[in-house]
Coordinates of C-alpha atoms in Angstrom, one line a residue:
M129 CA -34.0 -11.6 -17.3
T130 CA -29.9 -12.7 -19.0
R131 CA -27.3 -12.4 -16.5
L132 CA -24.4 -10.6 -18.2
T133 CA -21.8 -10.5 -15.1
R134 CA -20.6 -12.9 -12.8
P135 CA -22.6 -14.2 -10.6
D136 CA -19.6 -14.9 -7.9
L137 CA -18.8 -11.3 -8.0
D138 CA -22.0 -11.1 -6.3
A139 CA -20.3 -11.3 -2.8
L140 CA -17.5 -9.4 -3.6
P141 CA -17.0 -6.2 -1.5
N142 CA -16.3 -2.7 -3.4
Y143 CA -12.9 -0.7 -2.1
V144 CA -14.2 1.5 0.3
P145 CA -12.1 4.9 -0.1
G146 CA -11.3 7.4 2.6
R147 CA -15.0 9.6 3.1
N148 CA -15.0 12.7 0.7
I149 CA -14.3 15.8 3.1
A150 CA -16.8 17.9 1.0
D151 CA -19.5 15.5 1.5
L152 CA -18.9 15.4 4.9
V153 CA -19.3 18.7 5.7
R154 CA -22.0 19.2 3.6
E155 CA -23.9 16.1 5.4
L156 CA -23.3 17.2 9.0
G157 CA -23.3 21.4 8.4
L158 CA -19.6 21.7 9.5
D159 CA -17.4 24.6 8.5
E160 CA -14.6 22.3 7.8
A161 CA -13.3 18.8 8.3
I162 CA -9.6 16.8 7.5
K163 CA -9.1 13.4 6.0
L164 CA -6.7 11.1 7.8
A165 CA -8.3 8.0 6.1
S166 CA -6.2 7.6 2.8
N167 CA -2.5 7.5 4.2
E168 CA -1.3 10.2 2.1
V169 CA 1.9 12.4 2.9
P170 CA 0.3 16.1 3.7
Y171 CA 3.1 18.4 2.4
G172 CA 2.2 18.7 -1.0
P173 CA 3.8 17.6 -4.1
L174 CA 7.7 17.1 -3.7
P175 CA 9.7 20.2 -5.6
G176 CA 9.7 20.0 -9.6
V177 CA 7.1 17.5 -9.6
V178 CA 4.2 20.5 -10.4
E179 CA 6.7 22.1 -13.3
A180 CA 7.5 18.4 -14.7
V181 CA 3.6 17.9 -14.9
T182 CA 3.0 21.1 -16.4
E183 CA 5.7 20.8 -19.3
A184 CA 4.2 16.8 -19.5
V185 CA 0.9 18.0 -20.2
T186 CA 1.4 19.9 -23.2
T187 CA 2.0 16.8 -25.1
V188 CA -1.0 14.8 -24.0
H189 CA -2.3 14.6 -27.3
R190 CA 0.4 11.8 -28.0
Y191 CA 1.0 8.5 -26.3
P192 CA 3.4 8.1 -23.8
D193 CA 6.5 5.8 -23.6
M194 CA 5.1 2.6 -23.5
G195 CA 8.7 1.1 -22.7
V196 CA 9.1 3.9 -19.9
V197 CA 12.2 3.4 -20.7
R198 CA 14.1 6.7 -19.0
L199 CA 11.9 5.8 -15.5
R200 CA 12.8 2.1 -15.7
E201 CA 16.5 3.0 -15.9
V202 CA 16.6 5.8 -13.1
I203 CA 14.7 3.1 -10.9
G204 CA 17.3 0.5 -11.9
E205 CA 20.2 2.8 -11.1
R206 CA 18.5 3.7 -7.7
F207 CA 18.3 0.0 -6.5
G208 CA 21.3 -1.6 -8.7
V209 CA 18.9 -3.6 -10.4
S210 CA 18.6 -4.2 -14.4
P211 CA 15.7 -2.3 -16.0
D212 CA 14.4 -5.5 -17.9
R213 CA 13.6 -6.7 -14.5
V214 CA 11.5 -3.2 -13.8
V215 CA 7.5 -3.0 -14.5
T216 CA 5.7 0.1 -14.0
G217 CA 1.8 0.8 -13.6
C218 CA -1.1 2.5 -12.5
G219 CA -0.1 2.4 -9.1
S220 CA 1.0 -0.9 -7.1
V221 CA -2.3 -2.1 -6.5
A222 CA -2.8 -2.3 -10.6
L223 CA 0.3 -4.2 -10.7
A224 CA -0.7 -6.8 -8.2
E225 CA -4.4 -7.3 -10.1
I226 CA -1.6 -8.1 -13.3
L227 CA 0.7 -10.4 -11.0
A228 CA -2.8 -12.3 -10.2
K229 CA -3.7 -12.4 -14.0
T230 CA -0.2 -13.0 -14.9
T231 CA 0.0 -16.4 -12.6
C232 CA -3.2 -17.7 -11.7
L233 CA -5.6 -19.5 -13.7
P234 CA -9.4 -20.2 -12.1
G235 CA -9.3 -22.5 -9.2
D236 CA -6.0 -21.5 -8.4
E237 CA -5.1 -20.1 -4.7
I238 CA -4.0 -16.8 -3.3
I239 CA -2.7 -16.6 0.3
Y240 CA -2.8 -13.5 2.3
S241 CA -3.0 -12.4 5.7
W242 CA -6.3 -11.0 6.9
R243 CA -6.5 -8.5 7.9
S244 CA -4.5 -6.7 5.6
F245 CA -4.8 -4.5 2.0
E246 CA -8.7 -4.8 1.5
A247 CA -7.7 -5.0 -2.3
Y248 CA -6.5 -8.5 -1.9
P249 CA -9.6 -10.6 -2.2
I250 CA -10.9 -8.0 -4.9
I251 CA -7.9 -8.6 -6.9
A252 CA -8.1 -12.9 -6.4
A253 CA -11.9 -12.9 -7.0
G254 CA -11.1 -10.7 -10.4
G255 CA -8.9 -13.3 -11.7
G256 CA -11.0 -16.2 -10.8
A257 CA -8.3 -17.0 -8.5
T258 CA -9.4 -18.8 -4.5
S259 CA -8.7 -16.9 -1.6
I260 CA -6.8 -18.3 1.1
R261 CA -6.8 -15.8 4.2
V262 CA -4.5 -16.6 7.1
P263 CA -5.5 -15.0 10.4
N264 CA -3.7 -12.3 11.8
T265 CA -1.5 -13.0 15.1
A266 CA -2.8 -11.8 18.2
G267 CA -0.2 -8.7 17.8
H268 CA -1.9 -7.9 14.4
G269 CA 0.8 -8.8 12.1
H270 CA 0.7 -11.8 9.5
D271 CA 1.3 -15.2 11.0
L272 CA 3.9 -16.5 8.4
T273 CA 4.2 -20.0 9.7
A274 CA 0.4 -20.6 9.4
M275 CA 0.9 -19.1 5.8
A276 CA 3.4 -21.6 4.7
A277 CA 1.2 -24.4 6.4
A278 CA -2.0 -23.3 4.4
I279 CA 0.1 -23.6 0.8
T280 CA -1.1 -25.9 -1.5
D281 CA -0.4 -27.7 -4.9
R282 CA -3.0 -25.0 -5.8
T283 CA -1.4 -22.1 -4.5
R284 CA 0.1 -19.7 -7.2
M285 CA 0.9 -16.7 -5.3
I286 CA 1.3 -15.3 -1.9
F287 CA 1.0 -11.5 -0.9
V288 CA 3.0 -10.5 2.5
C289 CA 2.6 -6.8 3.0
N290 CA 5.8 -5.2 5.1
P291 CA 4.6 -2.8 6.8
N292 CA 1.0 -4.4 6.9
N293 CA -1.8 -2.3 5.9
P294 CA -3.8 -1.4 7.8
T295 CA -2.4 -2.7 11.2
G296 CA 1.2 -0.8 10.5
T297 CA 2.9 -4.3 11.9
S298 CA 5.9 -5.2 10.3
L299 CA 8.0 -8.6 9.8
R300 CA 11.5 -8.8 10.5
K301 CA 14.3 -10.2 8.3
A302 CA 14.6 -13.6 10.7
E303 CA 11.2 -14.7 10.2
I304 CA 10.7 -13.8 6.4
D305 CA 13.7 -15.6 5.8
R306 CA 12.7 -18.7 7.1
F307 CA 9.1 -18.1 5.2
L308 CA 10.4 -17.9 2.0
D309 CA 13.0 -20.9 2.3
A310 CA 9.8 -23.0 3.5
V311 CA 8.1 -22.0 -0.1
P312 CA 7.9 -24.2 -2.7
S313 CA 9.9 -22.3 -5.8
D314 CA 6.5 -22.6 -8.2
V315 CA 4.8 -20.4 -5.8
L316 CA 5.3 -16.5 -6.4
V317 CA 6.0 -14.4 -3.6
V318 CA 5.0 -11.0 -4.0
L319 CA 6.3 -8.5 -1.0
D320 CA 4.3 -5.6 -1.1
E321 CA 6.0 -2.5 0.4
A322 CA 4.1 0.2 -0.2
Y323 CA 5.5 2.1 2.8
R324 CA 8.7 1.2 2.7
E325 CA 10.2 4.4 3.2
F326 CA 9.1 5.0 6.7
V327 CA 10.8 2.2 8.2
T328 CA 12.6 2.7 11.1
D329 CA 13.1 -0.5 12.5
P330 CA 16.5 -1.7 11.3
D331 CA 15.4 -5.5 11.5
V332 CA 12.7 -4.9 9.2
P333 CA 14.4 -5.6 5.7
D334 CA 14.3 -3.7 2.1
A335 CA 13.2 -6.4 0.2
L336 CA 15.2 -5.2 -2.5
R337 CA 18.2 -5.4 -1.0
T338 CA 17.6 -8.6 0.8
Y339 CA 15.6 -11.1 -1.3
G340 CA 15.7 -9.3 -5.0
D341 CA 17.7 -12.2 -6.1
R342 CA 15.1 -15.1 -5.5
P343 CA 13.7 -16.4 -8.4
N344 CA 9.8 -16.5 -6.9
V345 CA 10.3 -12.8 -5.0
V346 CA 8.7 -10.1 -7.0
V347 CA 9.0 -6.6 -4.6
L348 CA 6.0 -4.0 -5.3
R349 CA 6.5 -0.4 -4.5
T350 CA 4.3 2.8 -5.0
M351 CA 5.2 6.4 -5.3
S352 CA 1.7 7.0 -3.8
K353 CA 2.8 7.7 -0.5
A354 CA 6.0 8.9 0.3
W355 CA 6.7 10.5 -3.0
G356 CA 3.7 12.2 -2.7
L357 CA 1.8 11.0 -6.4
A358 CA -1.2 9.7 -4.8
G359 CA -3.5 11.3 -7.5
L360 CA -1.2 10.3 -10.7
R361 CA -1.2 6.5 -9.7
M362 CA 2.2 5.5 -10.1
G363 CA 3.9 2.2 -8.9
Y364 CA 6.5 -0.1 -10.1
L365 CA 7.9 -3.8 -9.2
V366 CA 11.3 -5.6 -9.8
A367 CA 11.1 -9.3 -10.7
Q368 CA 13.6 -11.7 -12.3
P369 CA 13.7 -10.6 -16.1
E370 CA 11.7 -13.7 -17.4
V371 CA 8.7 -12.9 -14.6
A372 CA 8.8 -9.4 -15.9
A373 CA 9.2 -10.0 -19.2
T374 CA 5.8 -11.9 -18.7
I375 CA 4.3 -9.2 -16.6
R376 CA 4.6 -6.8 -19.3
K377 CA 2.7 -8.8 -21.9
V378 CA -0.2 -8.2 -19.7
V379 CA 0.0 -4.6 -18.5
T380 CA -2.6 -2.3 -20.0
P381 CA -0.7 -0.7 -23.1
F382 CA 0.3 3.0 -22.0
S383 CA -1.0 2.6 -18.6
T384 CA 2.2 4.5 -17.3
S385 CA 0.8 7.8 -18.5
T386 CA 3.1 10.6 -20.0
V387 CA 2.6 13.0 -16.7
A388 CA 2.8 10.1 -14.2
Q389 CA 6.3 9.4 -15.9
A390 CA 7.4 13.0 -16.0
A391 CA 6.2 13.4 -12.2
A392 CA 7.9 10.4 -11.4
L393 CA 11.2 11.2 -12.5
A394 CA 11.4 14.6 -10.9
A395 CA 10.4 13.2 -7.4
L396 CA 13.0 10.5 -7.8
D397 CA 15.1 13.8 -8.0
Q398 CA 14.3 15.3 -4.9
E399 CA 14.8 12.1 -2.4
E400 CA 16.8 14.2 0.4
E401 CA 13.5 15.9 0.3
M402 CA 11.3 13.3 0.7
R403 CA 13.1 11.6 3.8
R404 CA 12.6 14.7 5.5
R405 CA 9.3 14.9 5.0
C406 CA 9.2 11.4 6.2
S407 CA 11.2 11.8 9.1
L408 CA 8.4 14.5 10.3
V409 CA 5.5 11.6 9.7
I410 CA 7.9 9.3 11.7
A411 CA 7.9 11.9 14.8
E412 CA 4.2 12.6 14.7
R413 CA 3.7 8.7 14.1
T414 CA 5.5 8.4 17.6
R415 CA 3.5 11.1 19.1
L416 CA 0.3 9.7 18.6
T417 CA 1.1 6.2 19.5
E418 CA 2.3 7.4 22.8
A419 CA -1.1 9.3 23.0
L420 CA -3.3 7.1 22.2
R421 CA -2.0 4.4 24.7
K422 CA -2.4 7.0 27.6
L423 CA -5.9 7.2 26.3
S424 CA -6.0 3.0 26.9
V425 CA -5.9 1.9 23.4
D426 CA -3.7 -1.1 22.5
V427 CA -1.6 0.7 19.4
P428 CA 0.6 -1.7 18.3
D429 CA 3.9 -0.6 16.9
S430 CA 3.4 1.0 13.3
Q431 CA 6.4 1.0 10.7
A432 CA 4.1 3.2 8.1
N433 CA 2.9 6.3 8.2
F434 CA -0.7 5.6 10.1
V435 CA -1.8 3.9 13.4
W436 CA -4.2 1.4 13.9
L437 CA -7.1 1.1 16.9
P438 CA -7.9 -2.0 17.6
L439 CA -11.5 -1.2 18.7
G440 CA -13.4 -4.4 17.9
E441 CA -16.9 -3.6 18.1
R442 CA -16.5 0.1 19.0
T443 CA -14.8 0.6 15.5
A444 CA -18.1 2.2 14.2
E445 CA -18.7 4.4 17.0
F446 CA -15.5 5.9 17.3
S447 CA -15.1 6.6 13.7
A448 CA -18.5 8.2 13.7
A449 CA -17.7 10.1 17.1
C450 CA -14.8 11.2 14.9
E451 CA -16.3 12.4 11.5
S452 CA -19.1 14.2 13.9
R453 CA -15.9 16.2 14.8
G454 CA -14.9 17.0 11.4
V455 CA -12.1 14.5 11.6
I456 CA -12.7 11.6 9.1
V457 CA -10.9 8.2 9.6
R458 CA -10.9 4.9 8.1
G459 CA -12.6 2.0 9.9
F460 CA -12.7 -1.7 9.1
H461 CA -15.2 -3.0 10.6
P462 CA -15.4 -4.9 12.8
E463 CA -11.7 -5.0 13.9
G464 CA -10.5 -1.6 14.4
V465 CA -9.7 1.9 12.7
R466 CA -7.0 3.0 10.9
V467 CA -5.4 7.0 11.3
T468 CA -3.1 8.5 8.8
V469 CA -0.5 10.7 10.7
G470 CA -1.3 14.2 9.3
T471 CA 0.3 17.6 9.9
P472 CA 0.8 18.5 14.0
E473 CA -2.2 20.5 13.5
E474 CA -4.3 17.8 12.3
N475 CA -3.0 15.0 14.4
D476 CA -3.8 17.5 17.6
R477 CA -7.4 17.9 15.8
F478 CA -7.5 14.0 15.8
L479 CA -6.5 13.7 19.4
A480 CA -8.9 16.0 20.7
A481 CA -11.7 13.9 18.9
A482 CA -10.3 10.3 20.1
E483 CA -10.1 11.8 23.8
A484 CA -13.9 12.7 23.8
A485 CA -15.0 9.5 21.5
L486 CA -13.0 7.3 24.0

């Protein structure tokens, strides 16, 4: 039979989303279940978003504003950058794919830490690039010294996930400074800050404010997490104008929908409420971390809206035990389990399941 797809993609893992609640309830005969697997914020849409979406739906027979002019203006005003440096897309992961498409030809290299965001190897392979995985440190974070040492003349792009998904660990300014100074000027560094709004450590820099002026740095953000728009797929990046202009050439036309644009504008008007909700998540993050450490789990400090349980070979057993009690967590075999911070009630239920499992 004639092959119609690339054979190198056979070995590529599928992106694994958090398990569906309805499937688990049906499979195990449970009355209910909760999902702490996808890093969603549990408090519903921000005020005004539903109304903005409802109004926008009445115009979905028309194409959206392809230039995303108003939203780019608002994002630019928020961060003190020119709108021509802002590119929006269907979530930050779609923009990461576009960055690979923009920078790499087949055989070029993309460096990232591992374990980090599970989409990175998929993004690299999808664009025909070679993945260069640099193992995490013993503390479950990026080894920036080793990542710098891995750069070759084929390196085109480096992903730095800060805070890191799925471990929640973060990089501080001094180590990022050293790393960026060591990266050649023709290598694009993507500072992926999907969880920036949950950072409380003052030594973890805001990449837009600290590194936004560097020609070879792109800062990647999402509105799926803290801003509560996971179901609408809304992300953005900030780059130098010439880089942003090239990226816009290969972005799928009209990929930032009318509804997503309207929702994002409404959400951005609610920063105070967003911060309040993040503070609730942060408080619960601390409580979860302390409780799990009392169960003898070596949970690293998290700066995201999830915690990491480095359970190693116990990962599958722990995940299954939680599911049997109606709590869906996210196992990364064979390293560990990521648990999203939920409401206090959801977190109590997880802790009860974790105690029983451990």
